[in-house]
Amino acid sequence: EDQVTQSPEALRLQEGESSSLNCSYTVSGLRGLFWYRQDPGKGPEFLFTLYSAGEEKEKERLKATLTKKESFLHITAPKPEDSATYLCAVQAEVGNNDMRFGAGTRLTVKP
Amino acid sequence: DAGVIQSPRHEVTEMGQEVTLRCKPISGHNSLFWYRQTMMRGLELLIYFNNNVPIDDSGMPEDRFSAKMPNASFSTLKIQPSEPRDSAVYFCASSLEDRGENIQYFGAGTRLSVL
């Protein structure tokens, strides 16, 4: 069965303090790995899709990387507005086009 | 595009009552997903439609839950009768399913409280 594990559950950073969020996955053939951001009271907002090991994508202060077993979301010099829950999800190569989500990492950036 | 539109945003009901949640997907998308999110279990897929046809309903908790997609621009999730343990945030998402990207775009959710 496909599994997604995110760590840490919660992360508190000072503004400007760079760090990384981890997403470990087990899937029978990866079709895509997705990162979403979710703010309180809102739906998940799409950030990145990664398809193959070695792939990297960047958006402002965020960079996502992918290996055969895990993905990292690197946050460089974060700002308070980066505070949110970050969700990772995988889509399997074979089967339906549904996604399995991890439990998320709740990031708080203090000014 | 206005994105995925869900209604109502909040629903408070009493145990035993029927609850209907509504979703309008992004125009042109051919896949629609219903999720439930709780603190304990996170984001769980309930059911998934492709071209208005239910493809996978294995996540539907029990017969009290049903979902329909009568056309490409509308879907409902119904709970009858509702129970307190159904209290959660219910999200609808849509995507354009093809051989390339299959990004799901989420609505703002419906927060359901069953008293």
Tab-separated table of C-alpha atoms in Angstrom:
chain	number	residue	atom	x	y	z
A	1	GLU	CA	0.000	0.000	0.000
A	2	ASP	CA	1.179	3.505	-0.829
A	3	GLN	CA	2.444	5.409	2.201
A	4	VAL	CA	3.552	8.977	2.781
A	5	THR	CA	5.290	10.091	5.976
A	6	GLN	CA	6.124	13.713	6.663
A	7	SER	CA	8.536	15.038	9.264
A	8	PRO	CA	8.683	16.919	11.453
A	9	GLU	CA	5.032	17.272	12.457
A	10	ALA	CA	5.674	20.858	13.470
A	11	LEU	CA	8.555	23.261	12.920
A	12	ARG	CA	9.141	26.656	14.449
A	13	LEU	CA	11.688	28.939	12.809
A	14	GLN	CA	12.891	32.460	13.297
A	15	GLU	CA	12.527	34.731	10.314
A	16	GLY	CA	15.552	34.161	8.071
A	17	GLU	CA	16.380	30.741	9.564
A	18	SER	CA	16.519	28.282	6.671
A	19	SER	CA	15.400	24.674	7.076
A	20	SER	CA	13.977	21.635	5.281
A	21	LEU	CA	10.792	19.575	5.487
A	22	ASN	CA	10.920	15.876	4.679
A	23	CYS	CA	8.473	13.620	2.838
A	24	SER	CA	9.282	9.900	2.741
A	25	TYR	CA	7.174	7.754	0.473
A	26	THR	CA	6.509	4.179	-0.526
A	27	VAL	CA	4.675	3.700	-3.788
A	28	SER	CA	4.519	1.022	-6.446
A	29	GLY	CA	5.955	3.171	-9.205
A	30	LEU	CA	5.866	6.926	-8.760
A	31	ARG	CA	3.844	8.910	-11.249
A	32	GLY	CA	4.239	12.184	-9.433
A	33	LEU	CA	4.977	13.727	-6.051
A	34	PHE	CA	3.075	16.868	-5.153
A	35	TRP	CA	3.647	19.612	-2.590
A	36	TYR	CA	0.752	21.736	-1.367
A	37	ARG	CA	0.493	24.595	1.076
A	38	GLN	CA	-2.565	24.894	3.321
A	39	ASP	CA	-3.459	28.003	5.312
A	40	PRO	CA	-5.940	27.790	8.214
A	41	GLY	CA	-9.525	27.691	6.997
A	42	LYS	CA	-8.538	27.222	3.358
A	43	GLY	CA	-8.070	24.393	0.898
A	44	PRO	CA	-4.648	23.072	-0.090
A	45	GLU	CA	-2.891	25.247	-2.654
A	46	PHE	CA	-0.679	23.591	-5.256
A	47	LEU	CA	3.046	24.375	-5.118
A	48	PHE	CA	5.083	21.810	-7.087
A	49	THR	CA	5.000	18.517	-8.936
A	50	LEU	CA	8.118	16.333	-9.214
A	51	TYR	CA	8.254	13.298	-11.469
A	52	SER	CA	11.702	11.724	-11.362
A	53	ALA	CA	14.644	11.355	-9.001
A	54	GLY	CA	17.038	14.262	-9.261
A	55	GLU	CA	14.377	16.723	-10.317
A	56	GLU	CA	14.251	20.109	-8.553
A	57	LYS	CA	11.759	22.969	-8.713
A	58	GLU	CA	11.869	26.422	-7.169
A	59	LYS	CA	9.363	29.109	-6.327
A	60	GLU	CA	10.451	32.192	-4.429
A	61	ARG	CA	11.941	30.959	-1.120
A	62	LEU	CA	10.895	27.340	-1.680
A	63	LYS	CA	12.793	24.584	-3.458
A	64	ALA	CA	11.558	21.009	-3.785
A	65	THR	CA	13.843	18.081	-4.522
A	66	LEU	CA	13.156	14.402	-5.157
A	67	THR	CA	15.021	11.131	-4.653
A	68	LYS	CA	13.766	7.580	-5.115
A	69	LYS	CA	12.581	7.418	-1.507
A	70	GLU	CA	11.940	10.951	-0.341
A	71	SER	CA	11.386	14.569	-1.177
A	72	PHE	CA	12.578	17.677	0.600
A	73	LEU	CA	11.019	21.101	0.676
A	74	HIS	CA	13.795	23.566	1.419
A	75	ILE	CA	12.798	26.961	2.776
A	76	THR	CA	15.457	29.635	2.427
A	77	ALA	CA	15.336	32.733	4.638
A	78	PRO	CA	11.664	32.222	5.526
A	79	LYS	CA	9.281	35.053	6.331
A	80	PRO	CA	6.257	35.025	8.656
A	81	GLU	CA	3.968	34.763	5.626
A	82	ASP	CA	5.483	31.347	4.896
A	83	SER	CA	3.739	30.047	8.021
A	84	ALA	CA	1.319	27.299	6.922
A	85	THR	CA	0.903	23.551	6.830
A	86	TYR	CA	2.828	21.931	3.992
A	87	LEU	CA	1.361	18.731	2.583
A	88	CYS	CA	3.082	16.122	0.449
A	89	ALA	CA	1.167	13.665	-1.746
A	90	VAL	CA	2.067	10.851	-4.130
A	91	GLN	CA	0.341	9.541	-7.191
A	92	ALA	CA	1.088	5.990	-8.299
A	93	GLU	CA	2.035	5.067	-11.842
A	94	VAL	CA	-0.421	2.225	-11.951
A	95	GLY	CA	-4.015	2.510	-10.925
A	96	ASN	CA	-6.349	5.397	-10.385
A	97	ASN	CA	-5.302	9.019	-10.539
A	98	ASP	CA	-6.004	9.620	-6.890
A	99	MET	CA	-3.348	10.908	-4.504
A	100	ARG	CA	-2.294	9.763	-1.059
A	101	PHE	CA	-1.468	12.605	1.288
A	102	GLY	CA	0.897	12.789	4.217
A	103	ALA	CA	-0.192	14.263	7.537
A	104	GLY	CA	1.637	17.514	6.843
A	105	THR	CA	4.228	19.696	8.556
A	106	ARG	CA	2.941	22.737	10.381
A	107	LEU	CA	5.466	25.529	9.889
A	108	THR	CA	5.535	28.643	12.061
A	109	VAL	CA	7.936	31.457	11.225
A	110	LYS	CA	8.388	34.019	14.000
A	111	PRO	CA	9.387	37.607	13.159
B	1	ASP	CA	-11.584	30.940	-13.697
B	2	ALA	CA	-13.109	31.185	-10.220
B	3	GLY	CA	-11.556	27.917	-9.147
B	4	VAL	CA	-13.382	25.071	-7.437
B	5	ILE	CA	-16.475	26.375	-5.692
B	6	GLN	CA	-17.958	24.634	-2.674
B	7	SER	CA	-21.109	25.379	-0.754
B	8	PRO	CA	-21.999	25.877	1.939
B	9	ARG	CA	-18.795	27.008	3.646
B	10	HIS	CA	-20.126	26.038	7.040
B	11	GLU	CA	-22.886	23.630	7.996
B	12	VAL	CA	-24.182	22.934	11.475
B	13	THR	CA	-26.766	20.222	11.826
B	14	GLU	CA	-28.195	17.834	14.358
B	15	MET	CA	-27.523	14.136	14.484
B	16	GLY	CA	-29.844	12.199	12.194
B	17	GLN	CA	-30.390	15.013	9.724
B	18	GLU	CA	-29.512	14.810	6.047
B	19	VAL	CA	-26.588	16.929	4.876
B	20	THR	CA	-25.793	17.801	1.256
B	21	LEU	CA	-22.496	19.363	0.240
B	22	ARG	CA	-22.065	20.876	-3.200
B	23	CYS	CA	-19.162	21.347	-5.565
B	24	LYS	CA	-18.618	23.102	-8.878
B	25	PRO	CA	-15.318	22.011	-10.458
B	26	ILE	CA	-13.082	24.123	-12.663
B	27	SER	CA	-14.519	24.370	-16.155
B	28	GLY	CA	-12.862	21.889	-18.514
B	29	HIS	CA	-11.620	19.562	-15.800
B	30	ASN	CA	-12.654	15.943	-16.210
B	31	SER	CA	-11.852	14.512	-12.775
B	32	LEU	CA	-13.433	15.366	-9.436
B	33	PHE	CA	-12.411	14.251	-5.967
B	34	TRP	CA	-14.121	14.447	-2.571
B	35	TYR	CA	-11.856	14.470	0.507
B	36	ARG	CA	-12.437	14.634	4.240
B	37	GLN	CA	-9.927	16.272	6.577
B	38	THR	CA	-9.715	15.732	10.337
B	39	MET	CA	-6.979	16.311	12.872
B	40	MET	CA	-6.740	12.616	13.606
B	41	ARG	CA	-6.719	11.190	10.075
B	42	GLY	CA	-5.541	14.067	7.917
B	43	LEU	CA	-6.759	14.343	4.334
B	44	GLU	CA	-8.565	11.222	3.151
B	45	LEU	CA	-9.960	10.530	-0.297
B	46	LEU	CA	-13.638	9.570	-0.175
B	47	ILE	CA	-14.539	9.172	-3.839
B	48	TYR	CA	-13.168	10.026	-7.269
B	49	PHE	CA	-15.076	10.676	-10.512
B	50	ASN	CA	-13.710	10.695	-14.037
B	51	ASN	CA	-15.919	12.059	-16.821
B	52	ASN	CA	-18.822	12.079	-14.343
B	53	VAL	CA	-18.453	8.357	-13.603
B	54	PRO	CA	-17.463	7.167	-10.111
B	55	ILE	CA	-14.128	5.367	-10.447
B	56	ASP	CA	-13.114	4.657	-6.858
B	57	ASP	CA	-15.457	4.924	-3.881
B	58	SER	CA	-13.446	2.700	-1.571
B	59	GLY	CA	-12.866	5.631	0.777
B	60	MET	CA	-16.560	6.217	1.445
B	61	PRO	CA	-16.896	5.316	5.125
B	62	GLU	CA	-20.279	3.616	4.999
B	63	ASP	CA	-23.635	3.503	3.279
B	64	ARG	CA	-24.704	6.725	4.940
B	65	PHE	CA	-22.429	8.523	2.475
B	66	SER	CA	-23.309	8.901	-1.194
B	67	ALA	CA	-21.977	11.071	-4.012
B	68	LYS	CA	-23.299	12.004	-7.412
B	69	MET	CA	-22.024	13.857	-10.417
B	70	PRO	CA	-24.990	14.450	-12.739
B	71	ASN	CA	-22.957	16.592	-15.143
B	72	ALA	CA	-19.467	17.949	-15.665
B	73	SER	CA	-20.093	21.100	-13.678
B	74	PHE	CA	-21.731	19.838	-10.500
B	75	SER	CA	-21.307	17.209	-7.800
B	76	THR	CA	-22.905	16.502	-4.441
B	77	LEU	CA	-21.850	14.582	-1.364
B	78	LYS	CA	-24.737	13.512	0.820
B	79	ILE	CA	-24.707	12.148	4.358
B	80	GLN	CA	-27.936	10.570	5.574
B	81	PRO	CA	-28.343	10.229	8.495
B	82	SER	CA	-25.505	12.359	9.831
B	83	GLU	CA	-23.620	11.467	13.024
B	84	PRO	CA	-21.318	13.523	15.287
B	85	ARG	CA	-18.278	11.552	14.047
B	86	ASP	CA	-18.915	12.945	10.562
B	87	SER	CA	-17.830	16.366	11.792
B	88	ALA	CA	-14.877	17.388	9.630
B	89	VAL	CA	-13.871	19.668	6.777
B	90	TYR	CA	-14.917	18.269	3.412
B	91	PHE	CA	-12.950	19.323	0.344
B	92	CYS	CA	-13.713	18.985	-3.321
B	93	ALA	CA	-10.892	19.032	-5.868
B	94	SER	CA	-10.799	18.849	-9.642
B	95	SER	CA	-8.132	18.084	-12.218
B	96	LEU	CA	-7.605	17.669	-15.922
B	97	GLU	CA	-6.597	14.046	-16.169
B	98	ASP	CA	-4.205	13.277	-18.975
B	99	ARG	CA	-0.868	11.562	-19.521
B	100	GLY	CA	1.041	14.544	-18.194
B	101	GLU	CA	0.384	16.561	-15.107
B	102	ASN	CA	-2.627	15.678	-13.005
B	103	ILE	CA	-2.655	18.555	-10.578
B	104	GLN	CA	-5.626	18.656	-8.257
B	105	TYR	CA	-7.033	22.078	-7.426
B	106	PHE	CA	-8.962	22.326	-4.193
B	107	GLY	CA	-11.971	24.307	-3.134
B	108	ALA	CA	-12.132	26.220	0.134
B	109	GLY	CA	-13.953	23.363	1.855
B	110	THR	CA	-17.144	22.899	3.841
B	111	ARG	CA	-16.769	22.750	7.609
B	112	LEU	CA	-19.433	20.353	8.902
B	113	SER	CA	-20.437	20.183	12.533
B	114	VAL	CA	-22.923	17.492	13.566
B	115	LEU	CA	-24.296	18.078	17.044
